[in-house]
Amino acid sequence: MTDLIIRDLNNGLLTLTFNRPDKLNALNSAMYSQLGEMLQAASEDRQVEVIVITGGDQCFSAGNDLKDFLDNPPSDMDSPVFRLMRIVMALDKPLIAAVSGAAIGIGTTLLLHCDQVLVSRSAKLRMPFVPLGLCPEFGSSLLLPRLLGHPRTARLLLCNELLTGEQAVQWGLANELHEDGEQCLSAARQLAQRLQSLPQEALRVSKRLLKDTHRAELEACVRREGLLFIERLHTPEAKAALRALVKD
């Protein structure tokens, strides 16, 4: 069986690569569980200093696997997707994303929790929660307005607007723009090595300080969004929207 997420640890740099190319790296329950386990293990492993997450050259992630959501919807806040969110929010080691191609739904909201986001020109960010009859998740209803302001956030969360890699940098959702996926991942690894050259305990303490100021508020938001998301999954309009796309 092919690994759904490829783990590569090299001299303290852990690279996690989504590996479901036939499904555009859409995340199912097994992937949420595996990614959560890998990140939890990385947080406890003294050999891991910096983490890079990527989907490869073609696609970061098409977001949630819609068929899996229909067949195995999250039923409570202990479901794999919500456990993953808590692990990501608690991570005190630097997390860098290298994004090429589509980053849809949680493929974009995950980026809000990364310390650095690098994109290629092929990157396309979109959060189509409303068209699917759902609502924002992973703290995006809190973090995006603070980062972008209400009007731009509304364009993304209410109007389902797509952002190119160049626009993502211009709007402040990403730090760097690169020509292609190979350059993007190479730059992410170079940035990771810069972070590795710094005193590691000071780095982790500093990240905790950056995150702790709003941690309680963010955790409350993620829970509120999550409960509403679960509720929305059972509504007729969400079921109809998801089934229409799965049929296609």
Short mmCIF file of C-alpha atoms in Angstrom, two decimals:
data_model
loop_
_atom_site.label_atom_id
_atom_site.label_comp_id
_atom_site.label_asym_id
_atom_site.label_seq_id
_atom_site.Cartn_x
_atom_site.Cartn_y
_atom_site.Cartn_z
CA MET A 1 0.00 0.00 0.00
CA THR A 2 1.33 3.44 -0.98
CA ASP A 3 2.02 5.80 1.90
CA LEU A 4 -0.59 8.57 1.97
CA ILE A 5 2.00 10.91 3.46
CA ILE A 6 5.71 10.50 2.76
CA ARG A 7 7.96 11.22 5.74
CA ASP A 8 11.58 12.24 5.12
CA LEU A 9 13.86 13.22 8.01
CA ASN A 10 17.24 14.56 6.95
CA ASN A 11 19.63 16.21 9.42
CA GLY A 12 16.86 17.58 11.60
CA LEU A 13 14.64 18.73 8.72
CA LEU A 14 11.39 16.77 8.48
CA THR A 15 9.58 16.95 5.13
CA LEU A 16 6.01 15.66 5.01
CA THR A 17 4.60 15.22 1.50
CA PHE A 18 0.95 14.50 0.74
CA ASN A 19 0.99 11.50 -1.56
CA ARG A 20 -2.42 10.93 -3.07
CA PRO A 21 -1.88 12.40 -6.54
CA ASP A 22 -4.77 10.50 -8.16
CA LYS A 23 -7.12 12.39 -5.80
CA LEU A 24 -5.21 15.69 -5.99
CA ASN A 25 -4.02 15.05 -2.43
CA ALA A 26 -7.56 15.31 -1.06
CA LEU A 27 -7.44 14.58 2.66
CA ASN A 28 -9.48 11.68 4.03
CA SER A 29 -9.82 10.43 7.60
CA ALA A 30 -6.79 8.16 7.29
CA MET A 31 -4.62 11.09 6.13
CA TYR A 32 -5.84 13.34 8.92
CA SER A 33 -4.96 10.63 11.44
CA GLN A 34 -1.59 9.94 9.87
CA LEU A 35 -0.62 13.60 9.58
CA GLY A 36 -1.67 14.23 13.17
CA GLU A 37 0.38 11.28 14.39
CA MET A 38 3.42 12.40 12.40
CA LEU A 39 3.24 15.96 13.70
CA GLN A 40 2.70 14.81 17.28
CA ALA A 41 5.68 12.48 17.02
CA ALA A 42 7.75 15.29 15.47
CA SER A 43 6.90 17.61 18.35
CA GLU A 44 8.28 15.04 20.78
CA ASP A 45 11.30 13.95 18.72
CA ARG A 46 14.46 15.87 19.62
CA GLN A 47 15.93 14.96 16.23
CA VAL A 48 13.26 17.03 14.45
CA GLU A 49 14.03 20.74 14.39
CA VAL A 50 11.96 22.20 11.52
CA ILE A 51 9.04 20.77 9.53
CA VAL A 52 8.23 21.42 5.86
CA ILE A 53 4.85 20.33 4.54
CA THR A 54 4.17 20.06 0.81
CA GLY A 55 2.05 18.31 -1.77
CA GLY A 56 4.74 18.08 -4.41
CA ASP A 57 5.12 20.01 -7.65
CA GLN A 58 1.57 19.69 -9.00
CA CYS A 59 -0.96 20.07 -6.19
CA PHE A 60 -0.78 20.96 -2.50
CA SER A 61 -4.22 19.63 -1.56
CA ALA A 62 -7.72 19.65 -3.04
CA GLY A 63 -9.00 19.88 0.54
CA ASN A 64 -11.35 17.41 2.18
CA ASP A 65 -12.12 14.20 0.35
CA LEU A 66 -15.81 14.86 -0.30
CA LYS A 67 -16.82 11.22 -0.68
CA ASP A 68 -15.11 10.41 2.59
CA PHE A 69 -16.98 13.30 4.21
CA LEU A 70 -20.26 11.92 2.95
CA ASP A 71 -19.50 8.34 3.97
CA ASN A 72 -17.66 9.09 7.24
CA PRO A 73 -18.55 12.61 8.38
CA PRO A 74 -16.83 13.88 11.53
CA SER A 75 -19.25 13.33 14.39
CA ASP A 76 -17.58 15.24 17.22
CA MET A 77 -14.55 17.32 18.10
CA ASP A 78 -12.47 14.18 18.65
CA SER A 79 -12.73 13.21 14.97
CA PRO A 80 -9.36 12.94 13.13
CA VAL A 81 -9.63 16.31 11.37
CA PHE A 82 -10.21 18.18 14.63
CA ARG A 83 -7.50 16.25 16.48
CA LEU A 84 -5.12 17.31 13.69
CA MET A 85 -6.11 20.95 14.14
CA ARG A 86 -5.32 20.83 17.86
CA ILE A 87 -1.94 19.21 17.20
CA VAL A 88 -1.02 21.85 14.61
CA MET A 89 -2.04 24.69 16.94
CA ALA A 90 0.05 23.22 19.78
CA LEU A 91 3.15 22.63 17.65
CA ASP A 92 6.08 24.71 18.90
CA LYS A 93 8.57 23.77 16.18
CA PRO A 94 8.70 25.90 13.00
CA LEU A 95 6.26 24.76 10.32
CA ILE A 96 6.86 25.82 6.73
CA ALA A 97 4.50 25.19 3.80
CA ALA A 98 5.64 24.86 0.18
CA VAL A 99 2.56 25.25 -2.00
CA SER A 100 2.14 24.49 -5.70
CA GLY A 101 -1.10 24.02 -7.59
CA ALA A 102 -4.44 23.83 -5.83
CA ALA A 103 -4.77 24.54 -2.10
CA ILE A 104 -8.49 24.18 -1.48
CA GLY A 105 -10.48 24.40 1.76
CA ILE A 106 -8.34 23.08 4.59
CA GLY A 107 -5.50 23.15 2.07
CA THR A 108 -5.65 26.92 2.53
CA THR A 109 -6.78 27.21 6.16
CA LEU A 110 -3.84 25.01 7.22
CA LEU A 111 -1.53 27.69 5.83
CA LEU A 112 -2.84 30.19 8.38
CA HIS A 113 -1.12 28.11 11.08
CA CYS A 114 2.25 27.81 9.33
CA ASP A 115 5.11 30.07 10.33
CA GLN A 116 6.16 30.63 6.74
CA VAL A 117 4.27 29.98 3.49
CA LEU A 118 6.05 29.78 0.17
CA VAL A 119 4.07 29.47 -3.06
CA SER A 120 4.80 28.87 -6.72
CA ARG A 121 3.13 30.73 -9.57
CA SER A 122 0.89 27.72 -10.14
CA ALA A 123 -0.63 28.02 -6.64
CA LYS A 124 -4.39 28.55 -6.48
CA LEU A 125 -5.97 29.15 -3.07
CA ARG A 126 -9.70 28.83 -2.50
CA MET A 127 -12.03 28.16 0.45
CA PRO A 128 -15.38 27.00 -1.04
CA PHE A 129 -17.19 26.38 2.22
CA VAL A 130 -20.36 28.35 1.41
CA PRO A 131 -20.87 26.75 -2.06
CA LEU A 132 -20.69 23.37 -0.30
CA GLY A 133 -23.32 24.40 2.23
CA LEU A 134 -20.68 24.47 4.98
CA CYS A 135 -18.93 27.12 7.07
CA PRO A 136 -15.33 28.22 7.69
CA GLU A 137 -13.06 25.98 9.74
CA PHE A 138 -9.62 25.83 11.42
CA GLY A 139 -9.98 29.31 12.89
CA SER A 140 -10.22 30.99 9.49
CA SER A 141 -13.19 33.14 10.54
CA LEU A 142 -10.95 34.65 13.25
CA LEU A 143 -7.52 34.68 11.61
CA LEU A 144 -8.41 35.91 8.13
CA PRO A 145 -10.18 39.14 9.19
CA ARG A 146 -7.22 40.01 11.40
CA LEU A 147 -4.81 39.35 8.58
CA LEU A 148 -6.75 40.77 5.65
CA GLY A 149 -9.61 42.86 7.03
CA HIS A 150 -13.30 42.13 6.59
CA PRO A 151 -13.81 43.07 2.90
CA ARG A 152 -11.03 40.84 1.58
CA THR A 153 -11.99 38.02 3.95
CA ALA A 154 -15.56 38.23 2.70
CA ARG A 155 -14.33 37.89 -0.87
CA LEU A 156 -12.60 34.65 0.11
CA LEU A 157 -15.06 33.10 2.57
CA LEU A 158 -18.39 34.39 1.25
CA CYS A 159 -17.72 34.91 -2.46
CA ASN A 160 -15.47 31.88 -2.96
CA GLU A 161 -12.83 34.00 -4.68
CA LEU A 162 -9.68 32.29 -5.95
CA LEU A 163 -6.23 33.69 -5.20
CA THR A 164 -3.24 32.99 -7.40
CA GLY A 165 0.17 32.49 -5.86
CA GLU A 166 1.11 36.05 -6.77
CA GLN A 167 -2.06 37.44 -5.19
CA ALA A 168 -1.52 35.34 -2.06
CA VAL A 169 1.82 37.07 -1.54
CA GLN A 170 0.34 40.49 -2.30
CA TRP A 171 -2.48 39.92 0.21
CA GLY A 172 -0.11 38.59 2.90
CA LEU A 173 -1.26 34.96 2.93
CA ALA A 174 2.17 33.85 1.74
CA ASN A 175 5.71 35.13 2.22
CA GLU A 176 7.48 34.27 -1.03
CA LEU A 177 6.62 33.61 -4.67
CA HIS A 178 8.67 31.17 -6.76
CA GLU A 179 8.54 30.24 -10.41
CA ASP A 180 7.74 26.56 -10.01
CA GLY A 181 7.21 23.83 -7.47
CA GLU A 182 10.80 22.62 -7.48
CA GLN A 183 12.13 26.10 -6.72
CA CYS A 184 9.45 26.60 -4.09
CA LEU A 185 10.33 23.42 -2.19
CA SER A 186 14.06 24.14 -2.51
CA ALA A 187 13.55 27.62 -1.06
CA ALA A 188 11.44 26.20 1.78
CA ARG A 189 14.22 23.80 2.67
CA GLN A 190 16.82 26.57 2.54
CA LEU A 191 14.66 28.65 4.87
CA ALA A 192 14.31 25.64 7.17
CA GLN A 193 18.10 25.29 7.28
CA ARG A 194 18.40 28.96 8.28
CA LEU A 195 16.05 28.27 11.18
CA GLN A 196 18.01 25.13 12.08
CA SER A 197 21.16 27.23 12.44
CA LEU A 198 19.57 29.17 15.31
CA PRO A 199 19.43 28.14 19.00
CA GLN A 200 16.58 25.65 18.97
CA GLU A 201 15.15 26.13 22.45
CA ALA A 202 15.05 29.90 21.96
CA LEU A 203 13.32 29.34 18.63
CA ARG A 204 10.60 27.19 20.20
CA VAL A 205 10.08 29.56 23.14
CA SER A 206 9.76 32.46 20.71
CA LYS A 207 7.18 30.61 18.61
CA ARG A 208 5.17 29.80 21.73
CA LEU A 209 5.19 33.48 22.70
CA LEU A 210 3.95 34.46 19.24
CA LYS A 211 1.11 31.95 19.46
CA ASP A 212 0.16 32.07 23.14
CA THR A 213 -1.27 35.60 23.11
CA HIS A 214 -4.32 34.49 21.14
CA ARG A 215 -4.26 30.72 21.78
CA ALA A 216 -7.33 30.51 24.01
CA GLU A 217 -9.36 32.68 21.65
CA LEU A 218 -8.25 30.65 18.63
CA GLU A 219 -9.01 27.32 20.31
CA ALA A 220 -12.49 28.57 21.20
CA CYS A 221 -13.04 29.72 17.63
CA VAL A 222 -11.91 26.39 16.17
CA ARG A 223 -14.30 24.57 18.47
CA ARG A 224 -17.20 26.89 17.62
CA GLU A 225 -16.53 26.54 13.90
CA GLY A 226 -16.10 22.78 14.23
CA LEU A 227 -19.43 22.23 15.97
CA LEU A 228 -21.20 24.33 13.34
CA PHE A 229 -19.32 22.51 10.57
CA ILE A 230 -20.51 19.13 11.90
CA GLU A 231 -24.04 20.49 12.12
CA ARG A 232 -23.86 21.87 8.58
CA LEU A 233 -22.71 18.51 7.17
CA HIS A 234 -26.10 17.05 8.09
CA THR A 235 -28.17 19.76 6.43
CA PRO A 236 -30.01 19.06 3.15
CA GLU A 237 -28.17 21.81 1.27
CA ALA A 238 -24.73 20.53 2.27
CA LYS A 239 -25.61 16.93 1.45
CA ALA A 240 -26.98 17.98 -1.94
CA ALA A 241 -23.92 20.08 -2.78
CA LEU A 242 -21.48 17.35 -1.75
CA ARG A 243 -23.36 14.61 -3.59
CA ALA A 244 -23.50 16.71 -6.76
CA LEU A 245 -19.72 17.09 -6.77
CA VAL A 246 -19.05 13.46 -5.88
CA LYS A 247 -21.24 12.37 -8.80
CA ASP A 248 -19.27 14.63 -11.10
#
